[in-house]
CSV table of C-alpha atoms in Angstrom, one decimal:
chain,number,residue,atom,x,y,z
A,216,MET,CA,182.3,43.1,49.6
A,217,SER,CA,184.3,40.0,50.4
A,218,ALA,CA,187.3,42.1,51.4
A,219,LYS,CA,185.2,44.1,53.8
A,220,LEU,CA,183.6,41.1,55.4
A,221,GLY,CA,186.7,38.9,55.5
A,222,CYS,CA,184.7,35.9,54.4
A,223,SER,CA,183.8,35.0,50.8
A,224,HIS,CA,180.8,32.8,52.0
A,225,THR,CA,179.3,35.7,54.0
A,226,ALA,CA,179.8,38.0,51.0
A,227,ALA,CA,178.1,35.5,48.7
A,228,ASP,CA,175.2,35.2,51.2
A,229,LEU,CA,174.8,39.0,51.3
A,230,ALA,CA,175.0,39.3,47.5
A,231,HIS,CA,172.2,36.7,47.3
A,232,ASP,CA,170.1,38.5,49.9
A,233,THR,CA,170.6,41.7,48.0
A,234,TYR,CA,169.0,40.2,44.9
A,235,LEU,CA,166.3,38.6,47.0
A,236,ARG,CA,165.4,42.1,48.4
A,237,ILE,CA,165.1,43.4,44.8
A,238,LEU,CA,162.9,40.5,43.8
A,239,ALA,CA,160.7,40.9,46.9
A,240,ARG,CA,160.1,44.5,46.0
A,241,GLY,CA,158.7,43.6,42.6
A,242,THR,CA,160.3,46.5,40.9
A,243,THR,CA,163.7,47.0,39.4
A,244,PRO,CA,165.7,50.2,39.3
A,245,GLU,CA,166.3,52.1,36.1
A,246,PRO,CA,169.4,50.8,34.3
A,247,ASP,CA,171.4,54.0,35.1
A,248,GLN,CA,170.6,53.7,38.8
A,249,SER,CA,171.0,49.9,39.2
A,250,ARG,CA,174.6,49.9,40.5
A,251,ARG,CA,173.9,52.6,43.1
A,252,PHE,CA,170.7,50.8,44.1
A,253,LEU,CA,172.5,47.4,44.5
A,254,THR,CA,175.2,49.1,46.5
A,255,GLN,CA,172.8,50.8,48.8
A,256,ILE,CA,171.0,47.6,49.5
A,257,ALA,CA,174.2,45.6,50.0
A,258,LYS,CA,175.6,48.2,52.4
A,259,GLY,CA,172.3,48.1,54.5
A,260,LEU,CA,172.6,44.3,54.6
A,261,MET,CA,176.2,44.6,55.7
A,262,VAL,CA,175.3,46.9,58.5
A,263,ASP,CA,172.6,44.5,59.6
A,264,HIS,CA,175.2,41.7,59.5
A,265,TYR,CA,177.6,43.5,61.7
A,266,ARG,CA,174.9,44.6,64.1
A,267,ARG,CA,173.7,41.0,64.4
A,268,ARG,CA,177.2,39.7,64.9
A,269,ARG,CA,177.8,42.3,67.7
A,270,ILE,CA,174.5,41.3,69.4
A,271,GLU,CA,175.3,37.6,69.1
A,272,THR,CA,178.9,38.0,70.4
A,273,THR,CA,177.7,40.1,73.3
A,274,TYR,CA,175.0,37.7,74.2
A,275,LEU,CA,177.3,34.6,74.0
A,276,GLU,CA,179.9,36.4,76.1
A,277,THR,CA,177.3,37.2,78.7
A,278,LEU,CA,176.3,33.5,78.7
A,279,SER,CA,179.9,32.4,79.3
A,280,HIS,CA,179.7,34.0,82.7
A,281,LEU,CA,176.8,31.8,83.8
A,282,PRO,CA,177.3,28.5,85.6
A,283,GLU,CA,176.9,25.7,83.0
A,284,PRO,CA,173.7,24.3,84.5
A,285,MET,CA,172.0,27.7,84.0
A,286,ALA,CA,173.1,28.1,80.4
A,287,PRO,CA,170.2,27.9,77.9
A,288,SER,CA,170.1,25.2,75.2
A,289,PRO,CA,171.5,26.0,71.7
A,290,GLU,CA,167.8,26.2,70.5
A,291,GLU,CA,167.0,28.7,73.3
A,292,GLN,CA,170.1,30.7,72.5
A,293,ALA,CA,169.2,30.9,68.8
A,294,LEU,CA,165.6,32.1,69.6
A,295,THR,CA,167.0,34.7,72.1
A,296,ILE,CA,169.5,36.0,69.5
A,297,GLU,CA,166.6,36.3,67.0
A,298,ALA,CA,164.5,38.2,69.5
A,299,LEU,CA,167.4,40.5,70.4
A,300,VAL,CA,168.1,41.3,66.8
A,301,GLU,CA,164.4,42.2,66.3
A,302,ILE,CA,164.4,44.4,69.4
A,303,ASP,CA,167.5,46.1,68.2
A,304,ALA,CA,166.0,46.8,64.8
A,305,LEU,CA,162.8,48.1,66.5
A,306,LEU,CA,164.8,50.4,68.8
A,307,HIS,CA,167.0,51.7,65.9
A,308,GLY,CA,163.8,52.7,64.1
A,309,LEU,CA,163.1,55.2,66.9
A,310,PRO,CA,164.6,58.7,66.8
A,311,ASP,CA,167.7,59.2,68.9
A,312,LYS,CA,166.3,60.8,72.1
A,313,PRO,CA,163.3,58.5,72.5
A,314,ARG,CA,165.6,55.4,72.0
A,315,ARG,CA,168.1,56.7,74.5
A,316,ALA,CA,165.4,57.7,77.0
A,317,PHE,CA,163.8,54.3,76.8
A,318,LEU,CA,167.1,52.5,77.2
A,319,MET,CA,168.1,54.7,80.2
A,320,CYS,CA,164.8,53.9,81.8
A,321,ARG,CA,164.6,50.2,81.1
A,322,LEU,CA,168.2,49.1,81.2
A,323,ASP,CA,169.9,51.7,83.4
A,324,GLY,CA,166.9,52.1,85.8
A,325,LEU,CA,167.2,55.9,85.7
A,326,SER,CA,164.3,58.0,86.8
A,327,TYR,CA,162.6,60.4,84.4
A,328,PRO,CA,164.2,63.5,86.1
A,329,GLU,CA,167.6,61.8,85.8
A,330,ILE,CA,167.0,61.0,82.1
A,331,ALA,CA,165.8,64.6,81.5
A,332,ASN,CA,169.0,65.9,83.0
A,333,SER,CA,171.1,63.6,81.0
A,334,LEU,CA,169.4,64.4,77.7
A,335,GLY,CA,169.0,68.1,78.5
A,336,VAL,CA,165.3,68.0,78.0
A,337,SER,CA,162.2,68.5,80.3
A,338,VAL,CA,160.6,65.6,82.3
A,339,SER,CA,157.6,66.1,80.1
A,340,SER,CA,159.7,65.4,77.0
A,341,VAL,CA,161.0,62.2,78.6
A,342,GLU,CA,157.5,61.1,79.4
A,343,LYS,CA,156.6,61.6,75.7
A,344,TYR,CA,159.8,59.8,74.6
A,345,ILE,CA,159.0,56.8,76.8
A,346,ALA,CA,155.4,56.7,75.7
A,347,LYS,CA,156.5,56.8,72.0
A,348,ALA,CA,159.0,53.9,72.6
A,349,LEU,CA,156.4,51.9,74.5
A,350,LEU,CA,153.8,52.4,71.7
A,351,VAL,CA,156.3,51.2,69.1
A,352,CYS,CA,157.0,48.1,71.3
A,353,HIS,CA,153.3,47.5,71.8
A,354,GLN,CA,152.6,47.7,68.1
A,355,ALA,CA,155.4,45.3,67.3
A,356,VAL,CA,154.0,42.8,69.7
A,357,HIS,CA,150.3,43.1,69.0
A,358,GLU,CA,150.0,44.2,65.3
A,359,PRO,CA,150.6,41.9,62.4
A,360,GLN,CA,153.9,42.6,60.5
A,361,PRO,CA,153.8,43.1,56.7
């Protein structure tokens, strides 16, 4: 894992997090499945790590274009990055078309007919996709997380 990440400290952190995930589950895999199970968890954590790094880099690059007096404090930056990571995870939990429709609507400002044309679906489908995405967002904000 260290070779893939390019940093032995990050690799050690992800290995630690892998074992924490197993402990948090309360069950251990069968001995003949343990290596595959550990590898699967570690790969998932590595994907999360790269996704977080991409989000953080993009956010900080965007901030670099702001005039210095408008830049948020380091604490605000950390909170914003955490929120962006949570939103990203939430959106990646959606199927492809609802996620893309939601992003086209909210980020690109496209109309439902434009989204329908882009995705090759009906306007009615776009309405359902957006409703599904909004419901997931609403649940994330208003329902307790496990």
